[in-house]
Amino acid sequence: MSRVYNFSAGPSALPVEVLEIARDEMLDWHGSGMSVMEMSHRSKWYDDIIKKAEADLRELMNIPSNYKVLFLQGGAYTQFAMVPMNLMKKGKADYVNTGAWSKKAISEARKYGKINVVASSEDETFTYIPELNPDTFSLDADYFYITTNNTIYGTRYTKLPETGNVPLVADMSSNILSEVYDVSKFGLIFAGAQKNMGPAGVVAVIIREDLISDTALEVPTMLQYKVQAENGSLFNTPPCYSIYICGLVYEWLKKLGGIPAMQKINEEKAAMLYDFLDNSSMFRGTVHKKDRSLMNIPFVTGNKDLDAKFVKEATENGLVNLKGHRSVGGMRASIYNAMPVEGVKKLIEFMKDFEVNNK
Ligand SMILES: *Cc1c(COP(=O)(O)O)cnc(C)c1O
């Protein structure tokens, strides 16, 4: 068996230790005589698994007791609709457009109310986070929406907008658990698991209790936060196995020292790669320095053929999935929590050699 360094943006690498535990528990979970995939979601065993996962996520993110944690299906994409369906009461919301995922959230929300796009960085292909002027915020908005980390472009907010009494809603799909956030600053956080938290098939929603209310009769039962919250994410069959793996990832993170320790490692990994890019005569990063992501690092040589050659040769050397998103081109190294420091070092070594060999 040989494992590659997988720089995929998502689904992405999982910690080897987590995969090993899943392997060891595959046929017989804790003496149950069956796999987690085979057990009833109403069993005592599964109840332990989902409750432990929630408790560990609460501990890791220091989630206040007046927030509910939900494990839902439909991916982050379904949250683009669930957020307005459930939170739109007065019919107005503010959005910041920082890329493809924000745009999709905006167009979905437009089906449910009036959307005010307070700022956008589309003029420069989303290579920065726009300056936000609170004077342009709607005081009567039902919520204010941001994407904390922009997976495709490699930008992230380093400062959260001050939205006063208007609840802040965040799509944290690609940087949840990567750095410390004060959950109490948010009304709602959601994150698809398959970037930085586990396998595809589950999305975590962290929602302040006062935002959970009755929704219009037309809202499908499965898409009501209230129903999901009242049933502890077990209204119907949840994505049992994905939640179990997320739980193992949470345990792995706790053992490592929690999010502060993880953040430190992430900052070191990102700094190594940015440092190299800033001093390279061949490669350069594409994002404004102040807004650089710790998770997704796009870079280019400035020559399409050379970019393609780089991706090909990197793959041959066990450094895979470095091709940039089709809308941006070039390369992108996604270095989520599960990417070891060693993987980033290997990538930099390879880039150095490539630079020398292709002068
Ligand atoms: C990947 C991604 C999504 C889409 O996630 P799905 O689970 O595929 O719906 C949404 N937002 C961000 C920031 C992402 O990185």
mmCIF file of C-alpha atoms and ligand atoms in Angstrom:
data_model
loop_
_atom_site.group_PDB
_atom_site.id
_atom_site.type_symbol
_atom_site.label_atom_id
_atom_site.label_comp_id
_atom_site.label_asym_id
_atom_site.label_seq_id
_atom_site.Cartn_x
_atom_site.Cartn_y
_atom_site.Cartn_z
ATOM 1 C CA MET A 1 0.000 0.000 0.000
ATOM 2 C CA SER A 2 1.245 3.450 -0.741
ATOM 3 C CA ARG A 3 -0.581 6.640 0.089
ATOM 4 C CA VAL A 4 -0.190 9.844 -1.880
ATOM 5 C CA TYR A 5 -0.204 13.395 -0.575
ATOM 6 C CA ASN A 6 -3.690 14.429 -1.639
ATOM 7 C CA PHE A 7 -4.158 18.182 -2.139
ATOM 8 C CA SER A 8 -7.793 17.842 -3.253
ATOM 9 C CA ALA A 9 -10.170 20.697 -2.408
ATOM 10 C CA GLY A 10 -12.905 18.222 -1.497
ATOM 11 C CA PRO A 11 -13.685 15.494 -0.855
ATOM 12 C CA SER A 12 -10.236 15.649 0.625
ATOM 13 C CA ALA A 13 -7.692 13.719 2.648
ATOM 14 C CA LEU A 14 -8.683 12.295 6.027
ATOM 15 C CA PRO A 15 -6.208 11.695 8.877
ATOM 16 C CA VAL A 16 -4.583 8.262 8.477
ATOM 17 C CA GLU A 17 -5.199 7.570 12.174
ATOM 18 C CA VAL A 18 -8.945 8.048 11.598
ATOM 19 C CA LEU A 19 -8.976 5.707 8.609
ATOM 20 C CA GLU A 20 -7.084 3.109 10.620
ATOM 21 C CA ILE A 21 -9.612 3.193 13.453
ATOM 22 C CA ALA A 22 -12.472 2.967 10.939
ATOM 23 C CA ARG A 23 -10.715 -0.030 9.365
ATOM 24 C CA ASP A 24 -10.242 -1.757 12.726
ATOM 25 C CA GLU A 25 -13.879 -1.134 13.698
ATOM 26 C CA MET A 26 -15.301 -1.958 10.276
ATOM 27 C CA LEU A 27 -16.657 -5.455 10.912
ATOM 28 C CA ASP A 28 -17.389 -5.225 14.614
ATOM 29 C CA TRP A 29 -17.963 -1.841 16.224
ATOM 30 C CA HIS A 30 -17.156 -2.030 19.958
ATOM 31 C CA GLY A 31 -18.370 -5.603 20.381
ATOM 32 C CA SER A 32 -21.710 -4.962 18.671
ATOM 33 C CA GLY A 33 -20.897 -7.660 16.132
ATOM 34 C CA MET A 34 -21.732 -5.334 13.268
ATOM 35 C CA SER A 35 -20.451 -2.376 11.298
ATOM 36 C CA VAL A 36 -21.706 1.150 12.023
ATOM 37 C CA MET A 37 -23.164 0.978 8.498
ATOM 38 C CA GLU A 38 -25.369 -1.913 9.540
ATOM 39 C CA MET A 39 -26.805 -0.723 12.838
ATOM 40 C CA SER A 40 -30.146 0.920 13.461
ATOM 41 C CA HIS A 41 -29.989 4.653 13.914
ATOM 42 C CA ARG A 42 -32.382 4.072 16.827
ATOM 43 C CA SER A 43 -30.012 1.677 18.594
ATOM 44 C CA LYS A 44 -28.275 2.495 21.843
ATOM 45 C CA TRP A 45 -24.944 2.068 20.044
ATOM 46 C CA TYR A 46 -25.729 4.643 17.416
ATOM 47 C CA ASP A 47 -27.167 6.971 20.005
ATOM 48 C CA ASP A 48 -23.771 6.871 21.739
ATOM 49 C CA ILE A 49 -21.977 7.600 18.456
ATOM 50 C CA ILE A 50 -24.052 10.632 17.456
ATOM 51 C CA LYS A 51 -24.207 12.058 21.003
ATOM 52 C CA LYS A 52 -20.439 11.719 21.402
ATOM 53 C CA ALA A 53 -19.865 13.376 18.017
ATOM 54 C CA GLU A 54 -22.047 16.313 19.013
ATOM 55 C CA ALA A 55 -20.451 16.628 22.450
ATOM 56 C CA ASP A 56 -16.946 16.586 20.963
ATOM 57 C CA LEU A 57 -17.822 19.180 18.320
ATOM 58 C CA ARG A 58 -19.311 21.364 21.064
ATOM 59 C CA GLU A 59 -16.154 21.010 23.131
ATOM 60 C CA LEU A 60 -13.815 21.677 20.192
ATOM 61 C CA MET A 61 -15.626 24.803 19.009
ATOM 62 C CA ASN A 62 -16.687 25.886 22.481
ATOM 63 C CA ILE A 63 -20.301 26.068 21.297
ATOM 64 C CA PRO A 64 -22.513 27.892 23.839
ATOM 65 C CA SER A 65 -25.445 25.945 25.320
ATOM 66 C CA ASN A 66 -28.018 28.160 23.601
ATOM 67 C CA TYR A 67 -26.968 26.765 20.209
ATOM 68 C CA LYS A 68 -28.209 23.559 18.597
ATOM 69 C CA VAL A 69 -25.904 21.297 16.599
ATOM 70 C CA LEU A 70 -27.512 19.482 13.676
ATOM 71 C CA PHE A 71 -26.119 16.834 11.328
ATOM 72 C CA LEU A 72 -28.098 17.059 8.097
ATOM 73 C CA GLN A 73 -27.988 15.864 4.509
ATOM 74 C CA GLY A 74 -28.101 17.629 1.173
ATOM 75 C CA GLY A 75 -24.649 19.190 1.494
ATOM 76 C CA ALA A 76 -23.789 22.831 1.954
ATOM 77 C CA TYR A 77 -25.786 23.533 -1.172
ATOM 78 C CA THR A 78 -29.090 22.673 0.516
ATOM 79 C CA GLN A 79 -28.208 25.191 3.234
ATOM 80 C CA PHE A 80 -28.194 27.907 0.552
ATOM 81 C CA ALA A 81 -31.970 27.344 0.459
ATOM 82 C CA MET A 82 -32.633 26.247 4.040
ATOM 83 C CA VAL A 83 -31.140 29.441 5.455
ATOM 84 C CA PRO A 84 -33.556 31.794 3.670
ATOM 85 C CA MET A 85 -36.492 29.347 3.936
ATOM 86 C CA ASN A 86 -36.157 29.316 7.709
ATOM 87 C CA LEU A 87 -34.637 32.683 8.602
ATOM 88 C CA MET A 88 -36.351 35.031 6.161
ATOM 89 C CA LYS A 89 -39.163 36.597 8.178
ATOM 90 C CA LYS A 90 -39.178 40.237 7.046
ATOM 91 C CA GLY A 91 -38.070 39.228 3.560
ATOM 92 C CA LYS A 92 -34.661 40.890 3.372
ATOM 93 C CA ALA A 93 -31.044 39.735 3.779
ATOM 94 C CA ASP A 94 -27.538 41.104 3.188
ATOM 95 C CA TYR A 95 -24.931 39.020 1.365
ATOM 96 C CA VAL A 96 -21.249 39.516 0.574
ATOM 97 C CA ASN A 97 -20.226 38.129 -2.807
ATOM 98 C CA THR A 98 -16.759 36.595 -2.462
ATOM 99 C CA GLY A 99 -16.992 33.920 -5.129
ATOM 100 C CA ALA A 100 -18.845 31.040 -6.740
ATOM 101 C CA TRP A 101 -20.273 29.650 -3.496
ATOM 102 C CA SER A 102 -21.531 33.044 -2.346
ATOM 103 C CA LYS A 103 -23.080 33.626 -5.767
ATOM 104 C CA LYS A 104 -24.925 30.338 -5.609
ATOM 105 C CA ALA A 105 -26.165 31.173 -2.112
ATOM 106 C CA ILE A 106 -27.323 34.588 -3.371
ATOM 107 C CA SER A 107 -29.240 33.232 -6.342
ATOM 108 C CA GLU A 108 -30.895 30.595 -4.177
ATOM 109 C CA ALA A 109 -31.869 33.203 -1.542
ATOM 110 C CA ARG A 110 -33.388 35.472 -4.201
ATOM 111 C CA LYS A 111 -36.213 32.929 -4.490
ATOM 112 C CA TYR A 112 -37.259 33.808 -0.944
ATOM 113 C CA GLY A 113 -36.728 37.508 -0.467
ATOM 114 C CA LYS A 114 -34.966 40.733 -1.354
ATOM 115 C CA ILE A 115 -31.203 40.281 -1.370
ATOM 116 C CA ASN A 116 -28.877 43.211 -0.875
ATOM 117 C CA VAL A 117 -25.328 42.432 -2.064
ATOM 118 C CA VAL A 118 -23.368 44.794 0.185
ATOM 119 C CA ALA A 119 -19.963 44.161 -1.414
ATOM 120 C CA SER A 120 -18.299 42.021 -4.044
ATOM 121 C CA SER A 121 -14.784 41.161 -5.169
ATOM 122 C CA GLU A 122 -15.874 39.929 -8.578
ATOM 123 C CA ASP A 123 -14.033 42.827 -10.284
ATOM 124 C CA GLU A 124 -10.725 41.068 -9.564
ATOM 125 C CA THR A 125 -11.826 37.437 -9.956
ATOM 126 C CA PHE A 126 -12.429 37.200 -6.198
ATOM 127 C CA THR A 127 -8.750 37.432 -5.285
ATOM 128 C CA TYR A 128 -9.520 39.504 -2.177
ATOM 129 C CA ILE A 129 -12.139 40.044 0.539
ATOM 130 C CA PRO A 130 -13.899 43.356 -0.069
ATOM 131 C CA GLU A 131 -13.786 46.142 2.527
ATOM 132 C CA LEU A 132 -17.154 46.245 4.298
ATOM 133 C CA ASN A 133 -18.821 49.524 5.147
ATOM 134 C CA PRO A 134 -21.460 49.106 7.900
ATOM 135 C CA ASP A 135 -23.332 52.129 6.470
ATOM 136 C CA THR A 136 -24.362 49.911 3.560
ATOM 137 C CA PHE A 137 -25.774 47.146 5.789
ATOM 138 C CA SER A 138 -29.577 46.831 6.026
ATOM 139 C CA LEU A 139 -30.582 47.445 9.636
ATOM 140 C CA ASP A 140 -33.808 45.516 9.111
ATOM 141 C CA ALA A 141 -32.239 42.464 7.427
ATOM 142 C CA ASP A 142 -33.198 39.028 8.685
ATOM 143 C CA TYR A 143 -29.539 38.004 8.521
ATOM 144 C CA PHE A 144 -26.127 38.899 7.081
ATOM 145 C CA TYR A 145 -24.376 36.202 5.045
ATOM 146 C CA ILE A 146 -20.675 35.515 4.446
ATOM 147 C CA THR A 147 -18.454 32.678 3.211
ATOM 148 C CA THR A 148 -15.610 32.603 5.736
ATOM 149 C CA ASN A 149 -13.176 30.768 3.439
ATOM 150 C CA ASN A 150 -13.424 30.792 -0.329
ATOM 151 C CA THR A 151 -12.299 27.360 -1.426
ATOM 152 C CA ILE A 152 -11.893 28.092 -5.130
ATOM 153 C CA TYR A 153 -9.965 31.397 -4.869
ATOM 154 C CA GLY A 154 -8.083 30.907 -1.606
ATOM 155 C CA THR A 155 -9.326 33.919 0.346
ATOM 156 C CA ARG A 156 -10.612 34.147 3.906
ATOM 157 C CA TYR A 157 -11.973 36.749 6.266
ATOM 158 C CA THR A 158 -9.459 37.702 8.912
ATOM 159 C CA LYS A 159 -11.995 40.030 10.549
ATOM 160 C CA LEU A 160 -15.717 39.354 10.893
ATOM 161 C CA PRO A 161 -18.248 42.045 9.907
ATOM 162 C CA GLU A 162 -19.911 43.879 12.783
ATOM 163 C CA THR A 163 -23.594 43.291 12.119
ATOM 164 C CA GLY A 164 -25.063 44.439 15.440
ATOM 165 C CA ASN A 165 -28.424 42.787 16.071
ATOM 166 C CA VAL A 166 -28.585 41.231 12.624
ATOM 167 C CA PRO A 167 -27.550 37.549 12.918
ATOM 168 C CA LEU A 168 -24.373 36.649 11.077
ATOM 169 C CA VAL A 169 -24.706 33.509 8.937
ATOM 170 C CA ALA A 170 -21.552 31.788 7.716
ATOM 171 C CA ASP A 171 -20.759 29.111 5.177
ATOM 172 C CA MET A 172 -17.705 27.611 6.895
ATOM 173 C CA SER A 173 -17.490 24.522 4.683
ATOM 174 C CA SER A 174 -13.811 24.791 3.872
ATOM 175 C CA ASN A 175 -12.371 26.158 7.104
ATOM 176 C CA ILE A 176 -14.452 24.910 10.010
ATOM 177 C CA LEU A 177 -12.155 23.449 12.719
ATOM 178 C CA SER A 178 -9.072 25.029 11.112
ATOM 179 C CA GLU A 179 -8.865 28.135 13.280
ATOM 180 C CA VAL A 180 -10.496 29.413 16.436
ATOM 181 C CA TYR A 181 -13.843 31.162 15.955
ATOM 182 C CA ASP A 182 -16.064 32.682 18.605
ATOM 183 C CA VAL A 183 -19.327 30.884 17.840
ATOM 184 C CA SER A 184 -21.304 33.450 19.850
ATOM 185 C CA LYS A 185 -20.549 35.999 17.106
ATOM 186 C CA PHE A 186 -22.721 33.972 14.712
ATOM 187 C CA GLY A 187 -26.426 33.263 14.418
ATOM 188 C CA LEU A 188 -25.848 30.254 12.216
ATOM 189 C CA ILE A 189 -22.806 28.368 10.916
ATOM 190 C CA PHE A 190 -22.983 25.550 8.410
ATOM 191 C CA ALA A 191 -20.289 23.367 6.884
ATOM 192 C CA GLY A 192 -20.311 20.473 4.478
ATOM 193 C CA ALA A 193 -18.132 17.803 6.069
ATOM 194 C CA GLN A 194 -16.110 16.719 3.047
ATOM 195 C CA LYS A 195 -13.549 19.527 3.122
ATOM 196 C CA ASN A 196 -12.194 19.657 6.634
ATOM 197 C CA MET A 197 -14.335 17.482 8.860
ATOM 198 C CA GLY A 198 -15.099 14.065 7.409
ATOM 199 C CA PRO A 199 -16.577 12.298 4.401
ATOM 200 C CA ALA A 200 -19.261 13.647 2.072
ATOM 201 C CA GLY A 201 -22.901 13.111 2.954
ATOM 202 C CA VAL A 202 -23.279 15.225 6.059
ATOM 203 C CA VAL A 203 -23.436 18.943 6.730
ATOM 204 C CA ALA A 204 -23.107 20.349 10.237
ATOM 205 C CA VAL A 205 -25.377 23.242 11.221
ATOM 206 C CA ILE A 206 -24.788 25.246 14.378
ATOM 207 C CA ILE A 207 -27.774 27.487 15.046
ATOM 208 C CA ARG A 208 -28.686 29.872 17.858
ATOM 209 C CA GLU A 209 -31.890 28.701 19.487
ATOM 210 C CA ASP A 210 -33.824 31.942 19.107
ATOM 211 C CA LEU A 211 -33.471 31.612 15.322
ATOM 212 C CA ILE A 212 -35.261 28.278 15.357
ATOM 213 C CA SER A 213 -38.935 28.968 14.875
ATOM 214 C CA ASP A 214 -42.001 27.715 13.081
ATOM 215 C CA THR A 215 -41.643 28.054 9.348
ATOM 216 C CA ALA A 216 -44.280 28.504 6.688
ATOM 217 C CA LEU A 217 -46.444 25.449 6.093
ATOM 218 C CA GLU A 218 -45.043 25.078 2.580
ATOM 219 C CA VAL A 219 -41.481 24.484 3.818
ATOM 220 C CA PRO A 220 -40.824 20.735 3.431
ATOM 221 C CA THR A 221 -40.629 18.985 6.783
ATOM 222 C CA MET A 222 -37.057 17.829 6.221
ATOM 223 C CA LEU A 223 -35.957 21.414 5.505
ATOM 224 C CA GLN A 224 -37.191 22.904 8.777
ATOM 225 C CA TYR A 225 -34.492 23.540 11.378
ATOM 226 C CA LYS A 226 -37.181 23.275 14.055
ATOM 227 C CA VAL A 227 -38.080 19.711 13.086
ATOM 228 C CA GLN A 228 -34.442 18.668 12.846
ATOM 229 C CA ALA A 229 -33.586 20.317 16.178
ATOM 230 C CA GLU A 230 -36.569 18.810 18.014
ATOM 231 C CA ASN A 231 -35.564 15.370 16.786
ATOM 232 C CA GLY A 232 -31.833 15.625 17.495
ATOM 233 C CA SER A 233 -31.001 15.154 13.785
ATOM 234 C CA LEU A 234 -32.842 11.817 13.938
ATOM 235 C CA PHE A 235 -36.155 12.792 12.353
ATOM 236 C CA ASN A 236 -35.392 10.282 9.623
ATOM 237 C CA THR A 237 -32.340 8.102 9.016
ATOM 238 C CA PRO A 238 -29.284 10.361 9.263
ATOM 239 C CA PRO A 239 -26.057 9.773 7.269
ATOM 240 C CA CYS A 240 -24.953 7.353 9.994
ATOM 241 C CA TYR A 241 -21.538 6.368 8.739
ATOM 242 C CA SER A 242 -20.461 9.890 7.753
ATOM 243 C CA ILE A 243 -21.389 11.188 11.198
ATOM 244 C CA TYR A 244 -19.396 8.336 12.780
ATOM 245 C CA ILE A 245 -16.291 9.274 10.766
ATOM 246 C CA CYS A 246 -16.758 12.958 11.681
ATOM 247 C CA GLY A 247 -16.821 11.787 15.295
ATOM 248 C CA LEU A 248 -13.475 10.040 14.820
ATOM 249 C CA VAL A 249 -12.053 13.219 13.278
ATOM 250 C CA TYR A 250 -13.233 15.206 16.321
ATOM 251 C CA GLU A 251 -11.519 12.705 18.650
ATOM 252 C CA TRP A 252 -8.341 12.971 16.567
ATOM 253 C CA LEU A 253 -8.457 16.767 16.827
ATOM 254 C CA LYS A 254 -9.016 16.661 20.584
ATOM 255 C CA LYS A 255 -6.028 14.374 21.024
ATOM 256 C CA LEU A 256 -3.930 16.785 18.998
ATOM 257 C CA GLY A 257 -4.749 19.606 21.414
ATOM 258 C CA GLY A 258 -7.942 20.991 19.912
ATOM 259 C CA ILE A 259 -8.410 23.849 17.477
ATOM 260 C CA PRO A 260 -5.775 26.223 18.960
ATOM 261 C CA ALA A 261 -3.095 23.563 18.420
ATOM 262 C CA MET A 262 -4.462 22.733 14.961
ATOM 263 C CA GLN A 263 -4.527 26.423 14.022
ATOM 264 C CA LYS A 264 -0.872 26.760 14.955
ATOM 265 C CA ILE A 265 0.063 23.853 12.690
ATOM 266 C CA ASN A 266 -2.128 25.240 9.892
ATOM 267 C CA GLU A 267 -0.450 28.631 10.183
ATOM 268 C CA GLU A 268 2.962 27.002 9.993
ATOM 269 C CA LYS A 269 2.034 24.938 6.934
ATOM 270 C CA ALA A 270 0.528 27.923 5.112
ATOM 271 C CA ALA A 271 3.439 30.208 6.039
ATOM 272 C CA MET A 272 5.946 27.718 4.597
ATOM 273 C CA LEU A 273 4.144 27.574 1.274
ATOM 274 C CA TYR A 274 3.410 31.317 1.021
ATOM 275 C CA ASP A 275 6.973 32.075 1.965
ATOM 276 C CA PHE A 276 8.225 29.871 -0.811
ATOM 277 C CA LEU A 277 5.790 31.438 -3.328
ATOM 278 C CA ASP A 278 6.831 34.962 -2.334
ATOM 279 C CA ASN A 279 10.485 34.146 -2.975
ATOM 280 C CA SER A 280 10.111 31.992 -6.072
ATOM 281 C CA SER A 281 11.146 33.247 -9.502
ATOM 282 C CA MET A 282 8.724 30.860 -11.224
ATOM 283 C CA PHE A 283 5.631 30.476 -9.016
ATOM 284 C CA ARG A 284 3.458 33.156 -7.479
ATOM 285 C CA GLY A 285 0.350 33.224 -5.318
ATOM 286 C CA THR A 286 -2.745 34.832 -6.791
ATOM 287 C CA VAL A 287 -4.441 36.272 -3.696
ATOM 288 C CA HIS A 288 -4.002 39.665 -1.969
ATOM 289 C CA LYS A 289 -1.640 38.938 0.927
ATOM 290 C CA LYS A 290 -3.918 40.245 3.663
ATOM 291 C CA ASP A 291 -6.727 37.864 2.701
ATOM 292 C CA ARG A 292 -4.803 34.645 2.174
ATOM 293 C CA SER A 293 -6.486 31.390 3.157
ATOM 294 C CA LEU A 294 -4.822 28.897 5.485
ATOM 295 C CA MET A 295 -6.605 26.045 3.707
ATOM 296 C CA ASN A 296 -6.598 26.619 -0.058
ATOM 297 C CA ILE A 297 -3.523 28.080 -1.716
ATOM 298 C CA PRO A 298 -3.798 28.892 -5.422
ATOM 299 C CA PHE A 299 -0.657 29.650 -7.444
ATOM 300 C CA VAL A 300 0.476 29.996 -11.061
ATOM 301 C CA THR A 301 3.638 30.063 -13.138
ATOM 302 C CA GLY A 302 2.099 32.506 -15.611
ATOM 303 C CA ASN A 303 2.467 29.945 -18.407
ATOM 304 C CA LYS A 304 -0.392 27.502 -19.033
ATOM 305 C CA ASP A 305 1.799 24.808 -20.571
ATOM 306 C CA LEU A 306 4.208 24.983 -17.677
ATOM 307 C CA ASP A 307 1.282 24.781 -15.217
ATOM 308 C CA ALA A 308 0.064 21.615 -16.943
ATOM 309 C CA LYS A 309 3.553 20.115 -16.932
ATOM 310 C CA PHE A 310 3.850 20.887 -13.227
ATOM 311 C CA VAL A 311 0.551 19.204 -12.363
ATOM 312 C CA LYS A 312 1.470 16.150 -14.425
ATOM 313 C CA GLU A 313 4.926 15.719 -12.922
ATOM 314 C CA ALA A 314 3.701 16.394 -9.391
ATOM 315 C CA THR A 315 1.139 13.609 -9.830
ATOM 316 C CA GLU A 316 3.882 11.254 -10.980
ATOM 317 C CA ASN A 317 5.665 12.099 -7.747
ATOM 318 C CA GLY A 318 2.740 11.270 -5.479
ATOM 319 C CA LEU A 319 1.553 14.875 -5.036
ATOM 320 C CA VAL A 320 -1.966 14.698 -6.436
ATOM 321 C CA ASN A 321 -4.978 16.901 -7.153
ATOM 322 C CA LEU A 322 -2.975 20.112 -7.531
ATOM 323 C CA LYS A 323 -4.842 21.367 -10.599
ATOM 324 C CA GLY A 324 -6.633 24.649 -9.914
ATOM 325 C CA HIS A 325 -10.395 24.997 -10.179
ATOM 326 C CA ARG A 326 -11.559 25.124 -13.792
ATOM 327 C CA SER A 327 -12.813 28.706 -13.357
ATOM 328 C CA VAL A 328 -9.422 29.970 -12.139
ATOM 329 C CA GLY A 329 -6.788 27.770 -13.804
ATOM 330 C CA GLY A 330 -3.234 27.291 -12.544
ATOM 331 C CA MET A 331 -2.693 25.238 -9.416
ATOM 332 C CA ARG A 332 -4.268 24.998 -5.994
ATOM 333 C CA ALA A 333 -2.893 23.207 -2.967
ATOM 334 C CA SER A 334 -5.609 22.469 -0.423
ATOM 335 C CA ILE A 335 -3.851 21.884 2.866
ATOM 336 C CA TYR A 336 -6.669 21.076 5.257
ATOM 337 C CA ASN A 337 -6.188 19.827 8.823
ATOM 338 C CA ALA A 338 -5.433 16.287 7.638
ATOM 339 C CA MET A 339 -2.513 17.363 5.411
ATOM 340 C CA PRO A 340 0.635 16.678 7.426
ATOM 341 C CA VAL A 341 3.480 19.229 7.598
ATOM 342 C CA GLU A 342 5.549 16.594 5.797
ATOM 343 C CA GLY A 343 3.231 16.781 2.759
ATOM 344 C CA VAL A 344 3.684 20.544 2.456
ATOM 345 C CA LYS A 345 7.466 20.162 2.779
ATOM 346 C CA LYS A 346 7.435 17.529 0.018
ATOM 347 C CA LEU A 347 5.434 19.865 -2.213
ATOM 348 C CA ILE A 348 7.864 22.739 -1.661
ATOM 349 C CA GLU A 349 10.855 20.482 -2.370
ATOM 350 C CA PHE A 350 9.207 19.355 -5.572
ATOM 351 C CA MET A 351 8.467 22.961 -6.602
ATOM 352 C CA LYS A 352 12.100 23.915 -5.982
ATOM 353 C CA ASP A 353 13.325 21.071 -8.196
ATOM 354 C CA PHE A 354 10.775 21.880 -10.876
ATOM 355 C CA GLU A 355 11.947 25.484 -10.892
ATOM 356 C CA VAL A 356 15.585 24.460 -11.393
ATOM 357 C CA ASN A 357 14.753 21.889 -14.089
ATOM 358 C CA ASN A 358 12.532 24.211 -16.088
ATOM 359 C CA LYS A 359 14.523 27.444 -16.092
HETATM 360 C C1 LIG B 1 -17.621 22.754 -1.385
HETATM 361 C C2 LIG B 1 -18.327 23.963 -0.895
HETATM 362 C C3 LIG B 1 -19.720 24.082 -0.961
HETATM 363 C C4 LIG B 1 -20.610 23.025 -1.579
HETATM 364 O O1 LIG B 1 -20.687 21.920 -0.783
HETATM 365 P P1 LIG B 1 -21.662 20.691 -1.112
HETATM 366 O O2 LIG B 1 -21.591 19.901 0.138
HETATM 367 O O3 LIG B 1 -21.096 20.007 -2.315
HETATM 368 O O4 LIG B 1 -23.030 21.233 -1.380
HETATM 369 C C5 LIG B 1 -20.299 25.232 -0.451
HETATM 370 N N1 LIG B 1 -19.558 26.203 0.105
HETATM 371 C C6 LIG B 1 -18.208 26.118 0.182
HETATM 372 C C7 LIG B 1 -17.424 27.231 0.809
HETATM 373 C C8 LIG B 1 -17.551 25.002 -0.321
HETATM 374 O O5 LIG B 1 -16.203 24.922 -0.241
#
